[in-house]
Coordinates of C-alpha atoms in Angstrom, one line a residue:
Chain A
M10 CA -44.9 -34.3 -14.7
L11 CA -44.3 -31.1 -15.8
E12 CA -46.4 -29.8 -18.9
A13 CA -45.3 -28.9 -22.4
A14 CA -46.6 -25.0 -21.6
D15 CA -44.8 -25.4 -17.8
W16 CA -41.7 -25.7 -18.9
Q17 CA -42.2 -23.5 -21.6
A18 CA -42.6 -21.3 -18.9
L19 CA -39.6 -22.7 -16.8
R20 CA -37.6 -21.7 -19.8
I21 CA -38.1 -18.3 -20.3
T22 CA -37.7 -17.9 -16.8
L23 CA -34.0 -19.2 -16.9
A24 CA -33.5 -17.1 -19.9
L25 CA -34.5 -13.8 -19.0
A26 CA -32.6 -14.0 -15.1
G27 CA -29.0 -15.0 -17.2
L28 CA -29.8 -12.4 -19.9
T29 CA -30.5 -10.1 -17.2
T30 CA -27.9 -10.9 -14.7
L31 CA -25.5 -11.0 -17.1
I32 CA -26.6 -7.6 -18.4
L33 CA -26.2 -5.9 -15.1
L34 CA -22.7 -7.5 -13.7
V35 CA -21.7 -5.5 -17.0
L36 CA -23.4 -2.6 -16.0
G37 CA -23.0 -3.0 -12.4
T38 CA -19.2 -3.4 -11.8
P39 CA -18.1 -0.2 -13.1
L40 CA -21.0 1.6 -11.6
A41 CA -20.0 -0.5 -8.6
W42 CA -16.6 0.5 -8.9
W43 CA -17.5 4.3 -9.0
L44 CA -19.5 4.4 -6.2
A45 CA -16.9 2.9 -3.7
R46 CA -14.4 4.8 -4.9
T47 CA -15.9 8.7 -5.4
D48 CA -15.9 11.1 -2.6
T49 CA -18.9 12.5 -4.9
R50 CA -21.7 14.2 -3.4
W51 CA -23.6 12.8 -6.5
K52 CA -22.5 9.7 -4.1
V53 CA -25.3 9.4 -2.2
A54 CA -28.1 10.2 -4.7
V55 CA -27.0 7.6 -6.9
E56 CA -26.7 5.4 -4.1
A57 CA -30.4 5.6 -3.3
V58 CA -31.3 5.7 -7.2
V59 CA -29.8 2.3 -6.9
A60 CA -31.3 1.2 -3.8
L61 CA -35.1 2.1 -4.9
P62 CA -36.3 -1.7 -6.0
L63 CA -35.4 -2.6 -2.5
V64 CA -38.6 -0.3 -1.4
L65 CA -40.3 0.5 -4.2
P66 CA -43.7 -1.9 -5.0
P67 CA -43.0 -3.7 -8.2
T68 CA -46.2 -2.6 -9.7
V69 CA -44.6 1.0 -9.3
L70 CA -41.9 0.6 -10.9
G71 CA -43.7 -1.7 -13.7
F72 CA -45.8 0.4 -13.9
Y73 CA -43.8 3.4 -15.0
F74 CA -41.2 1.2 -17.3
L75 CA -44.8 0.0 -19.1
V76 CA -45.8 3.6 -19.8
A77 CA -42.1 4.5 -20.9
L78 CA -41.2 1.3 -23.0
G79 CA -45.3 1.3 -24.7
P80 CA -45.9 3.2 -27.9
F81 CA -46.5 6.8 -26.6
G82 CA -43.8 6.8 -23.9
P83 CA -40.4 8.3 -24.5
I84 CA -38.4 4.6 -24.8
G85 CA -41.2 2.9 -26.8
G86 CA -41.9 6.0 -28.9
T87 CA -38.3 7.0 -29.7
L88 CA -37.8 3.4 -30.5
E89 CA -41.3 3.3 -33.2
A90 CA -39.6 6.5 -34.6
L91 CA -36.6 5.3 -35.4
G92 CA -38.8 2.3 -37.2
G93 CA -38.5 -0.4 -34.1
A94 CA -41.1 -1.2 -31.9
P95 CA -42.2 -0.4 -28.5
L96 CA -40.7 -2.4 -25.3
A97 CA -44.0 -3.2 -23.9
F98 CA -45.7 -6.8 -23.8
T99 CA -42.1 -8.4 -25.2
F100 CA -39.2 -10.5 -23.7
S101 CA -37.0 -7.7 -25.1
G102 CA -38.9 -5.1 -22.3
L103 CA -39.0 -7.7 -19.7
V104 CA -35.5 -7.3 -19.6
V105 CA -34.9 -3.7 -19.9
G106 CA -37.2 -3.8 -16.6
S107 CA -35.6 -6.9 -14.8
V108 CA -32.6 -5.1 -15.0
A109 CA -33.6 -2.0 -12.9
Y110 CA -35.3 -4.4 -10.7
S111 CA -32.4 -6.9 -9.6
L112 CA -29.8 -3.6 -9.7
P113 CA -29.5 -3.7 -6.4
F114 CA -28.4 -7.1 -5.8
V115 CA -26.1 -6.9 -8.1
V116 CA -24.5 -3.7 -7.2
Q117 CA -24.5 -3.2 -3.6
P118 CA -22.4 -6.8 -3.4
L119 CA -20.4 -5.5 -6.1
Q120 CA -19.6 -1.9 -4.3
D121 CA -19.0 -3.9 -0.9
A122 CA -16.2 -6.1 -2.1
F123 CA -14.3 -3.1 -3.7
A124 CA -14.3 -1.3 -0.8
G125 CA -13.5 -4.2 0.9
I126 CA -10.0 -4.3 -0.6
G127 CA -8.9 -0.4 1.0
R128 CA -6.4 1.2 -1.6
G129 CA -3.2 -0.6 -0.4
P130 CA -3.3 -3.8 -2.5
M131 CA -4.0 -1.3 -5.7
E132 CA -1.6 1.4 -4.7
A133 CA 0.4 -2.1 -4.6
A134 CA -0.2 -2.8 -8.0
A135 CA 0.3 1.2 -9.3
T136 CA 3.6 0.4 -8.1
L137 CA 4.6 -2.6 -9.5
R138 CA 4.0 -1.1 -13.1
A139 CA -0.2 -2.5 -13.3
G140 CA -1.8 0.4 -15.5
P141 CA -5.8 0.9 -13.6
L142 CA -7.2 -1.9 -16.1
D143 CA -4.8 -4.0 -15.5
R144 CA -4.7 -3.3 -11.4
F145 CA -8.6 -3.9 -12.1
F146 CA -8.9 -7.0 -14.0
T147 CA -5.6 -8.5 -12.4
V148 CA -6.0 -7.4 -7.9
A149 CA -9.7 -6.0 -7.8
V150 CA -11.7 -8.4 -9.5
P151 CA -9.9 -11.6 -7.9
L152 CA -9.9 -9.9 -4.1
A153 CA -13.7 -9.0 -5.3
R154 CA -14.6 -12.8 -6.0
R155 CA -17.1 -13.3 -3.6
G156 CA -18.8 -9.8 -4.4
F157 CA -19.3 -10.7 -7.9
L158 CA -20.1 -14.7 -6.7
T159 CA -23.1 -13.0 -4.8
A160 CA -24.1 -10.8 -7.0
T161 CA -24.3 -13.1 -9.5
T162 CA -26.4 -15.2 -7.7
L163 CA -28.6 -12.8 -5.6
G164 CA -29.2 -10.3 -9.1
F165 CA -30.0 -14.4 -11.1
A166 CA -32.0 -15.6 -8.5
H167 CA -34.1 -12.0 -7.8
T168 CA -34.5 -12.5 -10.8
V169 CA -36.2 -15.8 -11.2
G170 CA -38.8 -14.5 -7.9
E171 CA -39.6 -11.4 -9.9
F172 CA -43.3 -10.7 -10.5
G173 CA -45.4 -7.5 -10.2
V174 CA -42.9 -5.9 -12.7
V175 CA -43.3 -8.6 -15.3
L176 CA -47.2 -8.6 -15.0
M177 CA -47.6 -5.2 -15.8
I178 CA -45.1 -5.0 -18.4
G179 CA -45.1 -8.0 -20.4
G180 CA -48.7 -9.0 -19.5
N181 CA -48.7 -13.0 -19.4
I182 CA -48.2 -13.7 -23.2
P183 CA -46.9 -17.9 -23.2
G184 CA -44.0 -18.3 -24.9
E185 CA -43.0 -14.5 -25.0
T186 CA -43.3 -12.9 -21.3
R187 CA -44.7 -15.9 -19.0
V188 CA -42.1 -17.0 -16.5
A189 CA -42.5 -19.4 -13.9
S190 CA -43.5 -16.6 -11.3
I191 CA -46.8 -15.7 -13.2
A192 CA -47.4 -19.4 -14.4
I193 CA -47.7 -20.5 -10.4
Y194 CA -50.4 -17.5 -10.5
D195 CA -52.4 -18.8 -13.2
H196 CA -52.2 -22.8 -12.0
V197 CA -53.7 -21.5 -8.2
E198 CA -56.2 -19.3 -9.9
A199 CA -57.0 -22.3 -12.2
L200 CA -57.7 -24.3 -9.2
E201 CA -54.6 -26.6 -10.6
Y202 CA -52.9 -27.7 -7.4
G203 CA -50.7 -29.8 -8.8
R204 CA -48.9 -27.7 -11.3
A205 CA -48.8 -25.3 -9.3
H206 CA -47.2 -27.1 -6.1
L207 CA -44.3 -28.6 -9.1
L208 CA -43.5 -25.6 -10.6
S209 CA -43.1 -23.8 -7.0
G210 CA -41.3 -27.1 -5.5
L211 CA -39.1 -26.8 -8.2
L212 CA -37.9 -23.3 -7.9
L213 CA -37.9 -23.6 -4.3
V214 CA -35.4 -26.3 -4.2
A215 CA -33.0 -24.6 -7.2
S216 CA -32.8 -21.4 -4.7
F217 CA -32.1 -23.5 -2.0
V218 CA -29.3 -25.6 -3.7
M219 CA -28.4 -22.2 -5.3
L220 CA -28.0 -19.8 -1.7
L221 CA -26.4 -22.8 -0.2
T222 CA -23.9 -23.0 -3.3
V223 CA -22.8 -19.8 -2.6
Y224 CA -22.9 -19.3 1.3
A225 CA -20.4 -22.4 0.9
L226 CA -18.3 -21.2 -1.7
N227 CA -18.3 -18.5 0.2
R228 CA -17.3 -19.7 3.7
R229 CA -14.0 -21.9 1.9
F230 CA -12.9 -18.5 0.3
R231 CA -12.9 -17.3 3.5
L232 CA -11.1 -20.1 5.0
V233 CA -8.5 -20.3 2.3
G234 CA -7.9 -16.2 3.0
L235 CA -9.1 -14.4 -0.3
Chain B
M11 CA 27.3 16.2 -4.7
T12 CA 27.6 16.0 -8.9
T13 CA 23.9 16.0 -10.5
P14 CA 21.5 15.5 -8.4
F15 CA 19.7 11.8 -9.0
L16 CA 15.7 13.1 -7.7
R17 CA 15.4 17.0 -7.7
T18 CA 11.8 17.8 -5.8
R19 CA 10.1 20.2 -4.5
L20 CA 6.5 19.0 -3.7
R21 CA 3.4 21.3 -1.4
L22 CA 0.7 19.5 -0.6
E23 CA -2.2 20.8 1.5
H24 CA -4.5 18.4 3.7
P25 CA -6.7 20.0 6.1
G26 CA -4.6 21.1 8.8
F27 CA -1.3 20.3 7.4
T28 CA 0.6 21.7 4.3
L29 CA 3.4 19.6 3.0
D30 CA 6.2 22.0 1.4
A31 CA 9.4 20.1 1.0
A32 CA 12.8 20.9 -1.5
F33 CA 15.8 18.3 -1.9
E34 CA 17.9 16.4 -3.4
V35 CA 19.1 12.7 -3.9
P36 CA 22.2 11.8 -4.7
D37 CA 22.1 8.2 -7.2
T38 CA 23.7 6.1 -4.4
G39 CA 23.3 5.1 -0.8
V40 CA 20.3 5.3 1.3
T41 CA 18.7 8.9 2.2
A42 CA 16.3 8.9 5.5
L43 CA 14.1 10.7 5.0
F44 CA 13.8 11.5 9.6
G45 CA 11.3 12.7 11.6
P46 CA 8.3 13.1 14.0
S47 CA 5.2 11.4 13.2
G48 CA 2.5 14.3 11.5
S49 CA 5.9 15.1 9.9
G50 CA 5.6 14.6 6.1
K51 CA 7.8 11.4 5.4
T52 CA 5.4 9.3 4.1
T53 CA 3.7 11.6 2.5
L54 CA 6.6 13.0 0.6
L55 CA 7.2 9.4 -0.3
R56 CA 3.2 9.0 -1.8
C57 CA 3.9 12.3 -4.1
I58 CA 7.1 10.6 -5.0
A59 CA 5.9 7.4 -6.6
G60 CA 2.9 9.8 -7.8
L61 CA 0.8 8.1 -5.7
E62 CA -0.9 11.8 -4.9
R63 CA -3.2 12.7 -6.8
E64 CA -3.3 16.4 -5.6
A65 CA 0.2 17.1 -5.4
D66 CA 1.2 20.4 -7.3
G67 CA 4.9 21.2 -7.8
F68 CA 7.7 19.7 -9.6
L69 CA 9.5 16.5 -9.0
E70 CA 13.1 15.4 -11.5
V71 CA 14.1 11.5 -11.1
N72 CA 17.5 10.5 -13.1
G73 CA 16.9 13.6 -15.2
E74 CA 13.1 12.7 -16.5
C75 CA 10.6 15.2 -15.5
W76 CA 8.0 12.7 -13.7
Q77 CA 5.8 15.8 -12.6
D78 CA 5.8 20.0 -13.0
R79 CA 2.8 21.9 -12.2
H80 CA 3.6 24.5 -15.0
A81 CA 4.3 22.2 -17.7
G82 CA 1.1 19.8 -17.0
R83 CA 2.9 17.0 -16.3
F84 CA 2.5 14.0 -14.1
V85 CA 3.5 10.7 -14.7
P86 CA 1.0 8.5 -13.7
P87 CA 2.3 5.8 -11.2
H88 CA 2.6 2.6 -12.8
R89 CA 4.9 4.5 -15.4
R90 CA 7.2 5.5 -12.3
P91 CA 10.1 2.8 -12.1
V92 CA 9.8 2.9 -8.2
G93 CA 10.5 -0.2 -6.1
Y94 CA 8.0 1.0 -2.7
V95 CA 7.6 -0.9 0.1
F96 CA 5.0 -0.3 2.1
Q97 CA 4.4 0.0 6.3
E98 CA 1.8 -2.7 5.7
A99 CA 3.4 -4.6 3.0
N100 CA 0.3 -4.4 1.1
L101 CA 1.0 -8.4 -0.4
F102 CA -1.3 -9.7 -3.3
P103 CA -3.3 -12.2 -0.7
H104 CA -5.1 -14.1 -3.8
R105 CA -1.5 -15.2 -4.9
T106 CA 1.1 -17.0 -3.4
V107 CA 4.7 -15.5 -2.2
A108 CA 6.1 -16.9 -5.9
G109 CA 2.8 -15.0 -7.4
N110 CA 4.0 -11.9 -5.7
L111 CA 6.9 -12.0 -6.9
R112 CA 6.1 -12.3 -10.6
Y113 CA 3.8 -9.3 -10.4
G114 CA 6.6 -7.2 -10.7
A115 CA 8.4 -9.1 -12.4
D116 CA 5.7 -9.5 -15.3
R117 CA 5.3 -6.5 -16.0
V118 CA 8.9 -5.4 -16.9
A119 CA 10.0 -3.3 -19.8
T120 CA 11.8 -6.1 -22.0
T121 CA 14.3 -3.1 -22.4
D122 CA 15.0 -3.1 -18.2
E123 CA 18.2 -4.1 -17.0
A124 CA 15.9 -6.6 -14.1
P125 CA 17.9 -8.2 -10.9
G126 CA 17.7 -11.6 -11.5
R127 CA 14.9 -14.1 -9.7
D128 CA 17.1 -16.2 -8.2
E129 CA 19.5 -13.7 -7.2
V130 CA 16.6 -11.7 -5.1
V131 CA 15.2 -14.6 -3.4
A132 CA 18.9 -15.6 -2.2
L133 CA 19.3 -11.9 -0.8
L134 CA 16.0 -12.2 0.8
G135 CA 16.1 -16.1 2.3
L136 CA 12.2 -16.2 0.4
G137 CA 13.1 -19.9 -0.8
P138 CA 11.4 -21.6 1.6
L139 CA 8.3 -19.2 1.8
L140 CA 8.2 -19.1 -2.3
R141 CA 4.8 -21.5 -1.9
H142 CA 3.1 -19.9 1.1
R143 CA 0.0 -17.4 1.0
P144 CA 0.7 -14.3 2.3
H145 CA -2.3 -14.5 6.0
Q146 CA 0.6 -18.2 6.6
L147 CA 3.7 -15.4 6.8
S148 CA 5.1 -13.6 9.9
G149 CA 5.1 -9.7 9.2
G150 CA 9.1 -9.5 8.6
Q151 CA 8.5 -12.6 5.9
R152 CA 5.6 -10.2 4.4
Q153 CA 8.6 -7.8 4.4
R154 CA 10.9 -9.4 2.8
V155 CA 8.7 -10.4 0.1
A156 CA 7.4 -7.1 -0.5
L157 CA 11.3 -5.9 -0.6
G158 CA 11.4 -8.8 -2.8
R159 CA 8.6 -8.0 -4.7
A160 CA 9.5 -4.5 -5.5
L161 CA 13.3 -5.2 -6.4
L162 CA 11.9 -7.3 -9.4
A163 CA 9.6 -4.5 -10.8
A164 CA 13.5 -3.8 -11.8
P165 CA 13.3 0.1 -9.6
R166 CA 15.4 2.9 -10.4
M167 CA 14.9 3.7 -7.4
L168 CA 13.6 2.0 -3.5
L169 CA 11.3 3.8 -1.8
L170 CA 10.9 2.3 2.1
D171 CA 8.1 3.5 4.1
E172 CA 8.9 3.1 7.5
P173 CA 9.2 -1.1 6.5
L174 CA 10.0 -1.8 10.1
A175 CA 7.2 0.4 11.8
A176 CA 4.3 -2.5 12.4
L177 CA 7.0 -5.1 13.1
D178 CA 7.5 -6.6 16.8
R179 CA 11.1 -6.1 18.0
A180 CA 11.8 -9.6 16.9
S181 CA 10.7 -9.3 13.3
R182 CA 12.9 -6.0 13.1
A183 CA 15.8 -7.9 14.2
E184 CA 15.5 -10.4 11.4
I185 CA 15.0 -8.2 8.8
L186 CA 17.4 -5.7 9.3
P187 CA 20.4 -7.5 8.4
Y188 CA 18.3 -8.2 5.0
L189 CA 17.6 -4.1 4.6
E190 CA 22.1 -3.8 5.2
R191 CA 22.6 -6.1 2.6
L192 CA 20.3 -4.8 0.2
R193 CA 22.5 -1.2 0.9
D194 CA 25.2 -2.7 0.4
E195 CA 25.1 -5.0 -2.8
L196 CA 22.4 -3.0 -5.0
A197 CA 23.2 0.2 -7.2
I198 CA 19.6 1.7 -6.6
P199 CA 19.4 5.1 -4.4
A200 CA 16.6 4.4 -1.7
L201 CA 14.5 6.9 0.4
Y202 CA 13.9 5.2 4.0
V203 CA 11.2 6.7 5.9
S204 CA 11.8 6.8 9.5
H205 CA 10.9 7.8 12.3
N206 CA 13.5 5.5 14.5
Q207 CA 16.9 6.9 15.1
A208 CA 18.7 3.4 15.9
E209 CA 17.3 3.0 12.1
V210 CA 18.5 5.7 10.1
T211 CA 22.0 5.3 12.2
R212 CA 21.9 2.3 11.1
L213 CA 20.9 1.9 7.4
A214 CA 21.3 5.7 6.2
D215 CA 24.1 7.2 4.4
R216 CA 22.4 10.8 4.3
V217 CA 19.4 12.4 6.3
V218 CA 17.2 14.7 5.4
L219 CA 15.2 15.9 8.3
L220 CA 11.7 16.6 8.3
E221 CA 9.9 19.0 10.7
E222 CA 6.0 19.6 10.3
G223 CA 5.9 19.6 6.0
G224 CA 9.4 21.7 5.9
V225 CA 12.6 20.3 5.4
R226 CA 14.8 21.8 8.2
G227 CA 18.2 20.4 7.0
S228 CA 19.7 17.7 5.6
G229 CA 23.3 16.5 4.6
P230 CA 25.6 13.4 5.1
L231 CA 24.1 10.5 8.1
A232 CA 27.7 11.5 10.2
E233 CA 27.0 15.8 9.9
M234 CA 23.5 15.9 10.6
T235 CA 23.4 13.5 13.8
T236 CA 25.9 15.8 14.6
R237 CA 24.4 19.4 14.0
L238 CA 23.6 21.3 17.1
D239 CA 20.5 23.5 15.2
L240 CA 19.1 20.5 14.7
P241 CA 16.8 18.3 17.1
L242 CA 19.0 15.6 16.3
A243 CA 22.1 16.1 17.8
R244 CA 20.2 17.9 21.5
N245 CA 17.4 14.6 22.3
A246 CA 18.8 12.6 25.0
E247 CA 19.7 9.3 22.2
A248 CA 22.1 11.8 20.4
E249 CA 24.8 9.9 19.2
A250 CA 27.8 10.2 16.2
V251 CA 28.0 8.0 13.6
V252 CA 32.0 7.3 13.5
D253 CA 32.7 4.9 9.9
A254 CA 35.7 2.9 10.9
A255 CA 38.0 0.3 9.6
V256 CA 38.8 -2.8 10.8
A257 CA 42.8 -2.7 12.3
E258 CA 43.8 -5.3 14.3
H259 CA 42.3 -8.3 16.6
D260 CA 43.7 -8.9 20.2
P261 CA 43.0 -12.1 20.5
V262 CA 44.6 -11.9 24.1
Y263 CA 42.1 -9.6 25.5
D264 CA 39.2 -10.3 22.8
L265 CA 39.4 -7.0 21.8
T266 CA 39.1 -5.6 18.1
Y267 CA 40.7 -2.1 17.2
L268 CA 38.6 0.0 14.9
A269 CA 40.7 2.7 13.4
F270 CA 39.3 6.1 12.4
S271 CA 40.1 9.2 11.1
G272 CA 40.4 10.5 14.6
G273 CA 42.5 7.5 15.8
R274 CA 41.8 3.9 17.4
L275 CA 39.1 2.4 19.2
A276 CA 38.5 -0.7 21.0
V277 CA 35.7 -2.7 20.6
A278 CA 34.7 -5.8 22.0
G279 CA 36.3 -8.9 19.8
Q280 CA 34.1 -9.1 16.3
D281 CA 34.8 -11.6 14.1
L282 CA 35.8 -9.1 11.1
P283 CA 38.2 -9.3 8.7
R284 CA 40.7 -6.6 8.9
G285 CA 40.2 -3.1 6.2
N286 CA 36.1 -4.1 6.9
R287 CA 35.0 -1.1 7.2
V288 CA 32.1 -0.5 9.8
R289 CA 29.9 1.8 11.3
V290 CA 30.1 3.0 15.5
S291 CA 27.5 5.0 17.1
V292 CA 28.8 7.3 19.9
H293 CA 26.0 7.9 22.2
A294 CA 26.3 11.9 23.5
R295 CA 25.7 10.0 27.0
D296 CA 28.8 8.2 26.9
V297 CA 31.7 10.4 26.6
S298 CA 33.2 12.7 28.8
L299 CA 35.6 15.7 28.6
A300 CA 38.9 16.2 29.8
L301 CA 41.4 18.6 29.9
D302 CA 44.5 16.4 30.2
P303 CA 45.3 12.7 28.9
P304 CA 43.7 10.9 31.6
E305 CA 45.8 8.6 33.7
R306 CA 44.8 5.3 35.9
S307 CA 41.6 5.2 33.9
S308 CA 39.4 2.2 33.0
I309 CA 38.1 3.7 29.7
L310 CA 39.9 2.1 27.0
N311 CA 39.0 5.1 24.3
V312 CA 40.4 8.2 24.6
V313 CA 40.7 10.8 21.8
P314 CA 41.9 14.1 21.0
A315 CA 39.7 16.3 20.0
T316 CA 38.5 20.0 19.4
V317 CA 35.3 21.7 20.7
T318 CA 33.8 22.7 17.7
G319 CA 30.6 23.9 19.5
L320 CA 28.3 23.9 22.6
E321 CA 24.9 23.9 23.2
P322 CA 23.0 24.3 26.5
D323 CA 19.2 22.7 26.9
D324 CA 16.6 23.8 28.9
G325 CA 17.9 21.6 31.8
A326 CA 21.6 21.4 33.1
G327 CA 22.9 19.5 30.0
V328 CA 25.1 20.7 27.5
A329 CA 25.7 19.6 23.6
V330 CA 29.4 19.8 22.7
R331 CA 30.1 19.2 18.9
L332 CA 33.6 17.8 18.5
D333 CA 35.9 17.3 15.8
A334 CA 38.3 14.7 15.9
G335 CA 40.5 14.5 13.2
G336 CA 37.6 15.3 10.9
T337 CA 35.1 13.2 12.5
P338 CA 32.5 15.2 14.4
I339 CA 31.4 13.5 18.1
L340 CA 29.0 14.7 20.7
A341 CA 29.7 14.6 24.4
R342 CA 26.6 15.7 26.1
I343 CA 27.8 17.3 29.8
T344 CA 26.6 19.4 33.1
R345 CA 26.9 23.0 32.0
K346 CA 28.6 23.1 35.6
S347 CA 31.6 21.1 34.1
R348 CA 31.3 23.1 31.3
D349 CA 32.4 26.1 33.4
L350 CA 35.0 24.2 35.4
L351 CA 36.5 23.1 32.7
G352 CA 36.6 26.5 30.9
L353 CA 35.1 24.4 27.6
E354 CA 34.4 27.1 24.5
P355 CA 35.3 26.7 20.8
G356 CA 38.6 26.1 20.3
T357 CA 39.3 24.1 22.8
A358 CA 41.6 21.0 23.0
V359 CA 40.5 18.3 24.7
Y360 CA 40.6 14.4 25.3
A361 CA 37.5 12.4 24.8
Q362 CA 36.5 9.6 27.0
I363 CA 34.4 7.5 25.1
K364 CA 33.1 5.2 27.9
S365 CA 31.2 2.5 25.0
L366 CA 30.6 2.0 22.1
A367 CA 28.6 -0.1 19.9
L368 CA 29.3 -1.7 15.8
A369 CA 25.9 -0.2 13.8
G370 CA 26.4 -2.1 11.0

């Protein structure tokens, strides 16, 4: 079956995707809320920036992050000056890159879900004594749960499937930055088709099951009127 | 009116529309914000609830300042103790009816006196609906839940934004009696936005008439519906509202006699106790005038009155305002009749009322 190195790659993949999704939900929710409600003319610019990873080749994104996170880049250099280590070729660096790379997959479903609520229920909550945070958590979040489910799944799955950005920022360090997608590539390069098949099959089935679950849940939510 | 419960002057500019309205509301009864669509009624109500941040001006409720541009004061909507019922009930779809009712009740400060949940559930007939989800309810049921939810948040004032407008005729008929019960049993004042004259005559005690974002006039219902300088008294549906009390039943002819300040009126038999207050609407087009007491006529209701004003319309008609023992009544006659009878302010006449209806 799977060899230790492949298990390790899978573990790193899951840790990266999990952490990235968590950070994205924390950062993406207020951003999506703001985008769904604002009328400012900056909105379109912000939306375009958020959507950039959808169209940019991952290597372009990865390249800029490599430069920025490296010892001479603005982020890596600052960290080094503060006594830290630059982020290029580290797991933390991967997380930073993944957050940027998967941003639209979390923000866009959330933004759509928030916009779909309309102002009616929120205004009703306000007239029923609920303050802004109160009504956000008791009305907006429950009403946007399909959006949260989609955002979480897509953010996670998209990070699992990431390749170019990881390769650029993280290199291919076993036990540190070597994720499943890169392990597969290595196996193919080394003509180890059996191991490539195992890992690929695993990712294929896992992704399918994840999406199937989301679509089924969303359908159920719709049926019970949520 | 002593110290008003609510005093306001609000200004709000939207592209192509300016709201600039000042009015006062007493601490009891239903005040209708009445006017055609686009006159700013709903916007005004939203301003009072604090839902229009851009509104400029002044608002004082029950001695508290809720909004004052000069003092830089704006009490946010969740700190204004109003019960708001929206045109589209705006129930929370992720909660059951019981959960919706709880939402406001859970957030009431313990010092506020809230009506009991059981009382509200009974008043609005919500018992059988408690476990339902909003999407399982009819439009009328949704509005009843919305009303209950607003009441349980311990409001000092109800703000009703055309709660019947989105409903079909049957649902409207279903919910009107509930609104009347609220009016009669609740001690808090209500602002009721409507463009439907029949609803207003049935529910309101006072009227604030809005037109193109401004207040055309305001006053007690009976006065507002009969003021000849206002459109209410001049349109084809013009009607006067007469406050009366049940005086006597005539079982032989199945009639009920009502006493009001100008005399007695007979209506079809009513199953109401003597002394019960009723509101009668008298359409101007159902009132004809005679100089002598009519003899040998089929019309039962003849009331002596004095002409207090005449207002010709663009066509053949004239709106006549009458005073019947202190109660204003409207009659709609032709200009020719006016001249034949020589009617002018002060003329004593007999108003023959062909039909009248109880208006709740």
